[in-house]
């Protein structure tokens, strides 16, 4: 059989590339979201909060996100066609989306709306959330209702959505939640209602605080990188391999998220607050949190000169931190930018060290990689 040639539309390819490029310009979320705190891995949430890696979504994923945003507006429009429904998607006191903030601004959520006048519960106000999912996941929600009853279905179906629901109820002072779930394009919609569980809401709130205050990564969900959740995690290489997060203020041992203020971070080195617009770059005095360097252990620190001495798992020593005036022959020094760019196998490589010492060269990532 003759192979059917693949027709490539270069215009659509360019549109997808532009969509992906535009998404890369967005800044990472500066807080832990109430929409994420129900995810299974504390460590992945901590990496996200510490900006260990900038999300890099492909065009197909970005289109699914866009479908979800558009689906929310479409479902709100359809609900408002019911004469008994009052649906608020904007907080009348702020003119913005309903927002809930805790833990000094490091934990935040934005609910889709508050709804009253449901025919099945006409006198009760509910938090409203809309989800746009694949047909298969929507079918799983229907099965969950059959297996667990309507009020127990959400927790059994998706803990991330359940945690979000519990927190939005708790923070809004509402004790009912109404979730609508549509297939792509809003062609078919189902719903479930859920009651407030104050114990669960407090558990998720406490989890967020524990992650925010942790100065090192929480335990791994699994020690096996092939475990299905780890395998598909965006932080898998940082967690299970030798990849280092990008050097920024949040991966630095000097930075601390403070609980007073509005998402405030402080720097122990500069003895000052860190403006949000500077946090993504760090400074020349960046020193990695030791627990982020999987291939080495810290031997000693020199706070006066902002240096830390390490030994790799196979016995090679190096220092990192502020660049010293003189190189040490027994332990080469690397700034955080250089460590991020350097393959750990090349630490102490004599040829590289010869070039660095002879020409004052620095190690940098290949921009084309």
mmCIF file of C-alpha atoms in Angstrom:
data_model
loop_
_atom_site.group_PDB
_atom_site.id
_atom_site.type_symbol
_atom_site.label_atom_id
_atom_site.label_comp_id
_atom_site.label_asym_id
_atom_site.label_seq_id
_atom_site.Cartn_x
_atom_site.Cartn_y
_atom_site.Cartn_z
ATOM 1 C CA UNK A 1 0.000 0.000 0.000
ATOM 2 C CA UNK A 2 1.256 3.461 -0.889
ATOM 3 C CA UNK A 3 1.636 5.710 2.139
ATOM 4 C CA UNK A 4 -0.773 8.618 2.199
ATOM 5 C CA UNK A 5 1.244 11.831 2.346
ATOM 6 C CA UNK A 6 0.759 14.014 5.390
ATOM 7 C CA UNK A 7 -0.573 17.464 4.581
ATOM 8 C CA UNK A 8 1.076 20.096 6.767
ATOM 9 C CA UNK A 9 -0.542 23.495 7.186
ATOM 10 C CA UNK A 10 2.388 25.793 7.919
ATOM 11 C CA UNK A 11 0.033 28.630 8.857
ATOM 12 C CA UNK A 12 -1.587 26.559 11.611
ATOM 13 C CA UNK A 13 1.842 25.413 12.731
ATOM 14 C CA UNK A 14 2.898 29.049 13.014
ATOM 15 C CA UNK A 15 -0.268 29.854 14.981
ATOM 16 C CA UNK A 16 0.505 27.042 17.443
ATOM 17 C CA UNK A 17 4.099 28.210 17.785
ATOM 18 C CA UNK A 18 2.932 31.764 18.477
ATOM 19 C CA UNK A 19 0.488 30.467 21.101
ATOM 20 C CA UNK A 20 3.275 28.581 22.871
ATOM 21 C CA UNK A 21 5.694 31.507 22.658
ATOM 22 C CA UNK A 22 3.135 33.898 24.103
ATOM 23 C CA UNK A 23 2.497 31.543 27.038
ATOM 24 C CA UNK A 24 6.226 31.451 27.854
ATOM 25 C CA UNK A 25 6.170 35.205 28.439
ATOM 26 C CA UNK A 26 3.794 34.876 31.367
ATOM 27 C CA UNK A 27 5.217 35.087 34.862
ATOM 28 C CA UNK A 28 4.909 32.098 37.168
ATOM 29 C CA UNK A 29 2.146 32.202 39.758
ATOM 30 C CA UNK A 30 3.621 33.779 42.926
ATOM 31 C CA UNK A 31 1.435 31.813 45.356
ATOM 32 C CA UNK A 32 0.103 28.324 46.013
ATOM 33 C CA UNK A 33 -3.354 28.135 44.485
ATOM 34 C CA UNK A 34 -6.383 26.733 46.257
ATOM 35 C CA UNK A 35 -7.102 25.148 42.889
ATOM 36 C CA UNK A 36 -3.879 23.107 43.233
ATOM 37 C CA UNK A 37 -3.556 22.258 46.932
ATOM 38 C CA UNK A 38 -5.468 18.980 46.523
ATOM 39 C CA UNK A 39 -2.844 17.535 44.188
ATOM 40 C CA UNK A 40 -1.182 14.392 45.530
ATOM 41 C CA UNK A 41 2.457 15.475 45.959
ATOM 42 C CA UNK A 42 3.646 17.996 48.571
ATOM 43 C CA UNK A 43 7.043 18.120 46.910
ATOM 44 C CA UNK A 44 5.652 19.096 43.500
ATOM 45 C CA UNK A 45 3.606 21.867 45.125
ATOM 46 C CA UNK A 46 6.751 23.094 46.904
ATOM 47 C CA UNK A 47 8.730 23.089 43.643
ATOM 48 C CA UNK A 48 5.979 25.106 42.004
ATOM 49 C CA UNK A 49 5.926 27.631 44.854
ATOM 50 C CA UNK A 50 9.720 27.928 44.636
ATOM 51 C CA UNK A 51 9.635 28.464 40.855
ATOM 52 C CA UNK A 52 11.827 25.439 40.240
ATOM 53 C CA UNK A 53 10.781 25.323 36.598
ATOM 54 C CA UNK A 54 8.746 27.554 34.344
ATOM 55 C CA UNK A 55 5.768 25.586 32.951
ATOM 56 C CA UNK A 56 6.141 24.931 29.230
ATOM 57 C CA UNK A 57 2.780 23.886 27.811
ATOM 58 C CA UNK A 58 2.311 22.732 24.257
ATOM 59 C CA UNK A 59 -0.356 24.221 22.011
ATOM 60 C CA UNK A 60 -2.823 21.364 22.566
ATOM 61 C CA UNK A 61 -2.732 21.884 26.340
ATOM 62 C CA UNK A 62 -3.080 25.660 26.000
ATOM 63 C CA UNK A 63 -6.124 25.138 23.785
ATOM 64 C CA UNK A 64 -7.701 22.937 26.447
ATOM 65 C CA UNK A 65 -7.124 25.710 29.001
ATOM 66 C CA UNK A 66 -8.742 28.185 26.648
ATOM 67 C CA UNK A 67 -11.710 25.883 26.107
ATOM 68 C CA UNK A 68 -12.157 25.750 29.874
ATOM 69 C CA UNK A 69 -12.167 29.532 30.228
ATOM 70 C CA UNK A 70 -14.626 29.966 27.385
ATOM 71 C CA UNK A 71 -16.757 27.104 28.688
ATOM 72 C CA UNK A 72 -17.099 28.826 32.052
ATOM 73 C CA UNK A 73 -18.553 31.941 30.423
ATOM 74 C CA UNK A 74 -20.861 29.840 28.261
ATOM 75 C CA UNK A 75 -22.178 27.850 31.228
ATOM 76 C CA UNK A 76 -22.757 31.019 33.251
ATOM 77 C CA UNK A 77 -24.793 32.429 30.367
ATOM 78 C CA UNK A 78 -26.886 29.259 30.198
ATOM 79 C CA UNK A 79 -27.519 29.147 33.941
ATOM 80 C CA UNK A 80 -28.717 32.746 33.924
ATOM 81 C CA UNK A 81 -31.431 31.747 31.452
ATOM 82 C CA UNK A 82 -33.220 30.013 34.358
ATOM 83 C CA UNK A 83 -35.549 32.585 35.884
ATOM 84 C CA UNK A 84 -34.882 31.570 39.505
ATOM 85 C CA UNK A 85 -31.088 31.743 39.230
ATOM 86 C CA UNK A 86 -28.984 34.549 40.626
ATOM 87 C CA UNK A 87 -25.358 33.988 39.646
ATOM 88 C CA UNK A 88 -22.644 36.402 40.724
ATOM 89 C CA UNK A 89 -19.318 35.918 38.929
ATOM 90 C CA UNK A 90 -17.903 39.255 40.104
ATOM 91 C CA UNK A 91 -17.562 40.364 43.709
ATOM 92 C CA UNK A 92 -19.740 43.500 43.951
ATOM 93 C CA UNK A 93 -17.457 44.913 46.667
ATOM 94 C CA UNK A 94 -14.345 44.829 44.465
ATOM 95 C CA UNK A 95 -15.565 44.598 40.878
ATOM 96 C CA UNK A 96 -13.215 41.626 40.481
ATOM 97 C CA UNK A 97 -13.507 37.842 40.644
ATOM 98 C CA UNK A 98 -14.259 36.504 44.127
ATOM 99 C CA UNK A 99 -10.847 36.088 45.787
ATOM 100 C CA UNK A 100 -9.723 34.399 49.009
ATOM 101 C CA UNK A 101 -6.308 35.011 50.557
ATOM 102 C CA UNK A 102 -4.475 33.423 53.494
ATOM 103 C CA UNK A 103 -0.990 32.768 54.910
ATOM 104 C CA UNK A 104 0.303 36.259 54.224
ATOM 105 C CA UNK A 105 -0.827 36.253 50.601
ATOM 106 C CA UNK A 106 1.085 33.068 49.717
ATOM 107 C CA UNK A 107 -2.135 31.010 49.488
ATOM 108 C CA UNK A 108 -4.893 32.267 47.202
ATOM 109 C CA UNK A 109 -8.005 31.175 45.375
ATOM 110 C CA UNK A 110 -10.487 32.668 42.936
ATOM 111 C CA UNK A 111 -13.871 31.003 42.661
ATOM 112 C CA UNK A 112 -16.029 31.122 39.545
ATOM 113 C CA UNK A 113 -19.038 32.507 41.371
ATOM 114 C CA UNK A 114 -21.797 32.339 43.965
ATOM 115 C CA UNK A 115 -25.167 30.990 42.861
ATOM 116 C CA UNK A 116 -28.634 31.039 44.388
ATOM 117 C CA UNK A 117 -31.998 29.750 43.195
ATOM 118 C CA UNK A 118 -31.110 26.210 42.140
ATOM 119 C CA UNK A 119 -34.366 24.394 41.563
ATOM 120 C CA UNK A 120 -33.192 21.426 43.676
ATOM 121 C CA UNK A 121 -32.179 23.763 46.565
ATOM 122 C CA UNK A 122 -33.981 27.085 46.061
ATOM 123 C CA UNK A 123 -33.179 28.683 49.435
ATOM 124 C CA UNK A 124 -29.464 27.794 49.643
ATOM 125 C CA UNK A 125 -26.564 29.791 48.279
ATOM 126 C CA UNK A 126 -23.784 27.682 46.728
ATOM 127 C CA UNK A 127 -20.243 28.330 45.603
ATOM 128 C CA UNK A 128 -20.249 27.676 41.856
ATOM 129 C CA UNK A 129 -17.352 26.141 39.968
ATOM 130 C CA UNK A 130 -17.332 25.031 36.355
ATOM 131 C CA UNK A 131 -15.010 22.420 34.835
ATOM 132 C CA UNK A 132 -14.528 21.534 31.189
ATOM 133 C CA UNK A 133 -13.302 17.947 30.848
ATOM 134 C CA UNK A 134 -12.909 15.168 28.322
ATOM 135 C CA UNK A 135 -15.910 12.890 27.806
ATOM 136 C CA UNK A 136 -14.172 10.050 29.644
ATOM 137 C CA UNK A 137 -13.600 12.084 32.803
ATOM 138 C CA UNK A 138 -17.164 13.356 32.725
ATOM 139 C CA UNK A 139 -18.389 9.756 32.504
ATOM 140 C CA UNK A 140 -16.273 8.968 35.569
ATOM 141 C CA UNK A 141 -18.089 11.718 37.461
ATOM 142 C CA UNK A 142 -21.431 10.181 36.533
ATOM 143 C CA UNK A 143 -20.213 6.807 37.791
ATOM 144 C CA UNK A 144 -18.969 8.408 40.993
ATOM 145 C CA UNK A 145 -22.456 9.767 41.655
ATOM 146 C CA UNK A 146 -23.879 6.263 41.260
ATOM 147 C CA UNK A 147 -21.195 4.704 43.466
ATOM 148 C CA UNK A 148 -20.951 7.336 46.213
ATOM 149 C CA UNK A 149 -24.113 9.418 46.002
ATOM 150 C CA UNK A 150 -24.200 13.012 44.830
ATOM 151 C CA UNK A 151 -22.751 14.521 48.013
ATOM 152 C CA UNK A 152 -19.823 12.066 48.076
ATOM 153 C CA UNK A 153 -19.114 12.027 44.357
ATOM 154 C CA UNK A 154 -16.745 14.983 44.085
ATOM 155 C CA UNK A 155 -14.287 13.708 46.710
ATOM 156 C CA UNK A 156 -14.158 10.278 45.064
ATOM 157 C CA UNK A 157 -13.912 11.692 41.536
ATOM 158 C CA UNK A 158 -11.147 14.301 41.842
ATOM 159 C CA UNK A 159 -9.443 15.359 45.085
ATOM 160 C CA UNK A 160 -7.980 18.498 43.514
ATOM 161 C CA UNK A 161 -11.451 19.781 42.652
ATOM 162 C CA UNK A 162 -12.778 18.590 46.020
ATOM 163 C CA UNK A 163 -10.095 20.511 47.948
ATOM 164 C CA UNK A 164 -10.817 23.611 45.915
ATOM 165 C CA UNK A 165 -14.529 23.286 46.685
ATOM 166 C CA UNK A 166 -13.960 22.836 50.419
ATOM 167 C CA UNK A 167 -11.666 25.839 50.665
ATOM 168 C CA UNK A 168 -13.916 28.135 48.659
ATOM 169 C CA UNK A 169 -16.840 27.189 50.864
ATOM 170 C CA UNK A 170 -14.847 27.728 54.048
ATOM 171 C CA UNK A 171 -13.398 31.075 53.015
ATOM 172 C CA UNK A 172 -16.661 32.416 51.583
ATOM 173 C CA UNK A 173 -18.765 31.371 54.591
ATOM 174 C CA UNK A 174 -20.884 29.108 52.384
ATOM 175 C CA UNK A 175 -21.732 25.519 53.251
ATOM 176 C CA UNK A 176 -22.781 24.213 49.819
ATOM 177 C CA UNK A 177 -20.930 23.804 46.526
ATOM 178 C CA UNK A 178 -22.373 23.353 43.039
ATOM 179 C CA UNK A 179 -20.037 22.015 40.356
ATOM 180 C CA UNK A 180 -21.013 21.925 36.704
ATOM 181 C CA UNK A 181 -18.905 19.798 34.373
ATOM 182 C CA UNK A 182 -19.128 20.074 30.600
ATOM 183 C CA UNK A 183 -17.582 18.136 27.761
ATOM 184 C CA UNK A 184 -15.432 20.134 25.296
ATOM 185 C CA UNK A 185 -17.379 22.945 23.698
ATOM 186 C CA UNK A 186 -20.076 22.693 26.379
ATOM 187 C CA UNK A 187 -22.058 20.106 24.424
ATOM 188 C CA UNK A 188 -23.043 18.016 27.439
ATOM 189 C CA UNK A 189 -23.143 19.117 31.073
ATOM 190 C CA UNK A 190 -23.610 17.294 34.389
ATOM 191 C CA UNK A 191 -23.463 18.562 37.961
ATOM 192 C CA UNK A 192 -22.876 17.553 41.585
ATOM 193 C CA UNK A 193 -23.499 19.324 44.866
ATOM 194 C CA UNK A 194 -21.164 18.967 47.838
ATOM 195 C CA UNK A 195 -21.442 19.886 51.525
ATOM 196 C CA UNK A 196 -18.830 21.790 53.506
ATOM 197 C CA UNK A 197 -16.491 19.607 55.561
ATOM 198 C CA UNK A 198 -14.660 21.967 57.905
ATOM 199 C CA UNK A 199 -12.154 19.280 58.931
ATOM 200 C CA UNK A 200 -11.088 18.711 55.339
ATOM 201 C CA UNK A 201 -10.953 22.440 54.608
ATOM 202 C CA UNK A 202 -8.664 22.991 57.606
ATOM 203 C CA UNK A 203 -6.495 20.053 56.560
ATOM 204 C CA UNK A 204 -5.894 21.592 53.133
ATOM 205 C CA UNK A 205 -5.258 24.999 54.706
ATOM 206 C CA UNK A 206 -2.683 23.468 57.065
ATOM 207 C CA UNK A 207 -1.050 21.631 54.181
ATOM 208 C CA UNK A 208 -0.538 24.893 52.320
ATOM 209 C CA UNK A 209 1.072 26.522 55.366
ATOM 210 C CA UNK A 210 3.399 23.567 55.888
ATOM 211 C CA UNK A 211 4.601 23.748 52.268
ATOM 212 C CA UNK A 212 4.997 27.530 52.336
ATOM 213 C CA UNK A 213 7.101 27.434 55.499
ATOM 214 C CA UNK A 214 9.288 24.491 54.487
ATOM 215 C CA UNK A 215 12.876 25.524 53.723
ATOM 216 C CA UNK A 216 13.585 22.295 51.890
ATOM 217 C CA UNK A 217 11.611 19.992 49.591
ATOM 218 C CA UNK A 218 9.080 17.749 51.365
ATOM 219 C CA UNK A 219 9.498 13.966 50.988
ATOM 220 C CA UNK A 220 8.954 12.500 47.540
ATOM 221 C CA UNK A 221 5.594 10.958 46.764
ATOM 222 C CA UNK A 222 7.538 7.929 45.518
ATOM 223 C CA UNK A 223 11.225 7.032 45.353
ATOM 224 C CA UNK A 224 10.592 5.449 41.961
ATOM 225 C CA UNK A 225 10.781 7.903 39.041
ATOM 226 C CA UNK A 226 8.777 5.445 36.940
ATOM 227 C CA UNK A 227 5.806 5.744 39.331
ATOM 228 C CA UNK A 228 3.008 7.030 37.121
ATOM 229 C CA UNK A 229 2.482 10.338 38.969
ATOM 230 C CA UNK A 230 6.232 11.018 39.081
ATOM 231 C CA UNK A 231 6.714 9.960 35.466
ATOM 232 C CA UNK A 232 4.393 12.663 34.180
ATOM 233 C CA UNK A 233 5.353 15.356 36.692
ATOM 234 C CA UNK A 234 6.958 18.491 35.227
ATOM 235 C CA UNK A 235 9.490 18.457 38.097
ATOM 236 C CA UNK A 236 10.535 14.816 37.686
ATOM 237 C CA UNK A 237 14.084 15.561 36.490
ATOM 238 C CA UNK A 238 14.673 18.005 39.344
ATOM 239 C CA UNK A 239 13.201 15.632 41.913
ATOM 240 C CA UNK A 240 14.622 12.284 40.782
ATOM 241 C CA UNK A 241 17.673 13.256 38.715
ATOM 242 C CA UNK A 242 20.509 15.787 38.800
ATOM 243 C CA UNK A 243 18.809 18.724 37.081
ATOM 244 C CA UNK A 244 18.972 21.950 39.077
ATOM 245 C CA UNK A 245 16.156 24.485 39.220
ATOM 246 C CA UNK A 246 16.834 27.807 37.596
ATOM 247 C CA UNK A 247 18.653 30.175 39.973
ATOM 248 C CA UNK A 248 16.115 32.686 41.252
ATOM 249 C CA UNK A 249 15.337 34.192 44.623
ATOM 250 C CA UNK A 250 12.987 31.383 45.542
ATOM 251 C CA UNK A 251 15.608 28.671 45.027
ATOM 252 C CA UNK A 252 18.115 30.610 47.155
ATOM 253 C CA UNK A 253 18.902 29.773 50.774
ATOM 254 C CA UNK A 254 18.716 33.464 51.734
ATOM 255 C CA UNK A 255 15.051 33.913 50.772
ATOM 256 C CA UNK A 256 12.086 33.375 53.104
ATOM 257 C CA UNK A 257 8.330 33.731 52.442
ATOM 258 C CA UNK A 258 7.013 35.949 55.231
ATOM 259 C CA UNK A 259 3.531 35.535 56.675
ATOM 260 C CA UNK A 260 2.958 39.230 57.324
ATOM 261 C CA UNK A 261 2.217 41.304 54.270
ATOM 262 C CA UNK A 262 0.867 40.499 50.844
ATOM 263 C CA UNK A 263 3.003 37.697 49.432
ATOM 264 C CA UNK A 264 6.142 39.216 50.964
ATOM 265 C CA UNK A 265 9.557 37.553 50.617
ATOM 266 C CA UNK A 266 12.642 38.670 52.540
ATOM 267 C CA UNK A 267 16.367 38.220 51.837
ATOM 268 C CA UNK A 268 18.693 37.432 54.750
ATOM 269 C CA UNK A 269 21.757 38.398 52.702
ATOM 270 C CA UNK A 270 20.560 41.897 51.813
ATOM 271 C CA UNK A 271 18.417 42.270 54.968
ATOM 272 C CA UNK A 272 15.543 43.603 52.907
ATOM 273 C CA UNK A 273 12.336 42.596 51.160
ATOM 274 C CA UNK A 274 12.550 41.162 47.647
ATOM 275 C CA UNK A 275 10.349 42.948 45.085
ATOM 276 C CA UNK A 276 8.263 40.465 43.141
ATOM 277 C CA UNK A 277 9.631 41.649 39.815
ATOM 278 C CA UNK A 278 13.161 40.743 40.953
ATOM 279 C CA UNK A 279 12.378 37.299 42.347
ATOM 280 C CA UNK A 280 12.544 35.496 39.015
ATOM 281 C CA UNK A 281 16.157 36.535 38.367
ATOM 282 C CA UNK A 282 17.965 36.359 41.694
ATOM 283 C CA UNK A 283 21.316 38.101 42.114
ATOM 284 C CA UNK A 284 25.060 37.382 42.009
ATOM 285 C CA UNK A 285 24.919 36.274 45.647
ATOM 286 C CA UNK A 286 22.470 33.452 44.957
ATOM 287 C CA UNK A 287 23.233 30.239 46.861
ATOM 288 C CA UNK A 288 21.139 27.164 46.151
ATOM 289 C CA UNK A 289 19.147 25.609 48.938
ATOM 290 C CA UNK A 290 21.362 22.591 49.677
ATOM 291 C CA UNK A 291 18.517 20.096 49.357
ATOM 292 C CA UNK A 292 18.089 21.103 45.709
ATOM 293 C CA UNK A 293 21.518 19.715 44.762
ATOM 294 C CA UNK A 294 20.798 15.993 44.535
ATOM 295 C CA UNK A 295 24.266 14.943 43.405
ATOM 296 C CA UNK A 296 26.249 16.423 46.320
ATOM 297 C CA UNK A 297 26.188 17.035 50.077
ATOM 298 C CA UNK A 298 27.140 20.244 51.838
ATOM 299 C CA UNK A 299 30.332 19.951 53.896
ATOM 300 C CA UNK A 300 30.699 23.428 55.356
ATOM 301 C CA UNK A 301 29.499 26.998 54.945
ATOM 302 C CA UNK A 302 31.231 30.355 55.198
ATOM 303 C CA UNK A 303 28.496 32.926 55.830
ATOM 304 C CA UNK A 304 30.970 35.820 55.950
ATOM 305 C CA UNK A 305 32.019 35.207 52.341
ATOM 306 C CA UNK A 306 28.675 33.668 51.266
ATOM 307 C CA UNK A 307 30.242 30.339 50.255
ATOM 308 C CA UNK A 308 29.227 26.703 50.687
ATOM 309 C CA UNK A 309 31.564 23.762 50.154
ATOM 310 C CA UNK A 310 30.140 20.544 48.662
ATOM 311 C CA UNK A 311 31.279 17.029 47.939
ATOM 312 C CA UNK A 312 29.701 15.142 45.064
ATOM 313 C CA UNK A 313 28.433 11.633 45.622
ATOM 314 C CA UNK A 314 31.594 10.291 43.950
ATOM 315 C CA UNK A 315 33.980 12.388 46.059
ATOM 316 C CA UNK A 316 34.753 15.585 44.066
ATOM 317 C CA UNK A 317 34.655 18.834 46.043
ATOM 318 C CA UNK A 318 33.590 22.302 44.896
ATOM 319 C CA UNK A 319 32.336 25.574 46.330
ATOM 320 C CA UNK A 320 29.407 27.731 45.294
ATOM 321 C CA UNK A 321 28.037 31.137 46.207
ATOM 322 C CA UNK A 322 29.537 34.585 45.690
ATOM 323 C CA UNK A 323 32.480 34.374 43.307
ATOM 324 C CA UNK A 324 35.744 34.538 45.315
ATOM 325 C CA UNK A 325 38.723 36.638 44.275
ATOM 326 C CA UNK A 326 41.030 33.614 44.025
ATOM 327 C CA UNK A 327 40.209 30.128 42.747
ATOM 328 C CA UNK A 328 40.919 27.261 45.115
ATOM 329 C CA UNK A 329 43.024 24.558 43.386
ATOM 330 C CA UNK A 330 41.509 21.693 45.387
ATOM 331 C CA UNK A 331 37.891 22.792 45.061
ATOM 332 C CA UNK A 332 36.809 24.762 41.978
ATOM 333 C CA UNK A 333 34.167 27.417 42.500
ATOM 334 C CA UNK A 334 30.945 27.743 40.527
ATOM 335 C CA UNK A 335 28.310 30.435 40.759
ATOM 336 C CA UNK A 336 24.709 29.242 40.807
ATOM 337 C CA UNK A 337 24.328 30.243 37.141
ATOM 338 C CA UNK A 338 27.329 28.078 36.281
ATOM 339 C CA UNK A 339 26.088 25.130 38.342
ATOM 340 C CA UNK A 340 22.741 25.349 36.568
ATOM 341 C CA UNK A 341 24.509 25.208 33.203
ATOM 342 C CA UNK A 342 27.090 22.551 34.093
ATOM 343 C CA UNK A 343 26.636 18.809 33.685
ATOM 344 C CA UNK A 344 27.500 17.428 37.158
ATOM 345 C CA UNK A 345 29.824 14.884 35.537
ATOM 346 C CA UNK A 346 32.029 17.802 34.434
ATOM 347 C CA UNK A 347 32.533 19.278 37.889
ATOM 348 C CA UNK A 348 36.310 19.541 38.513
ATOM 349 C CA UNK A 349 37.074 18.596 34.901
ATOM 350 C CA UNK A 350 40.698 19.621 34.433
ATOM 351 C CA UNK A 351 40.278 20.870 30.869
ATOM 352 C CA UNK A 352 37.377 23.106 31.818
ATOM 353 C CA UNK A 353 39.203 24.411 34.869
ATOM 354 C CA UNK A 354 42.294 25.168 32.796
ATOM 355 C CA UNK A 355 40.269 27.314 30.388
ATOM 356 C CA UNK A 356 38.416 29.064 33.220
ATOM 357 C CA UNK A 357 41.590 29.895 35.124
ATOM 358 C CA UNK A 358 43.601 30.885 32.046
ATOM 359 C CA UNK A 359 41.018 33.117 30.393
ATOM 360 C CA UNK A 360 38.650 34.019 33.239
ATOM 361 C CA UNK A 361 35.916 32.163 31.374
ATOM 362 C CA UNK A 362 32.512 31.395 32.825
ATOM 363 C CA UNK A 363 30.168 28.472 32.165
ATOM 364 C CA UNK A 364 26.842 29.256 30.490
ATOM 365 C CA UNK A 365 23.893 27.324 29.179
ATOM 366 C CA UNK A 366 23.667 26.785 25.444
ATOM 367 C CA UNK A 367 20.962 29.253 24.422
ATOM 368 C CA UNK A 368 19.964 27.022 21.499
ATOM 369 C CA UNK A 369 19.438 23.933 23.693
#
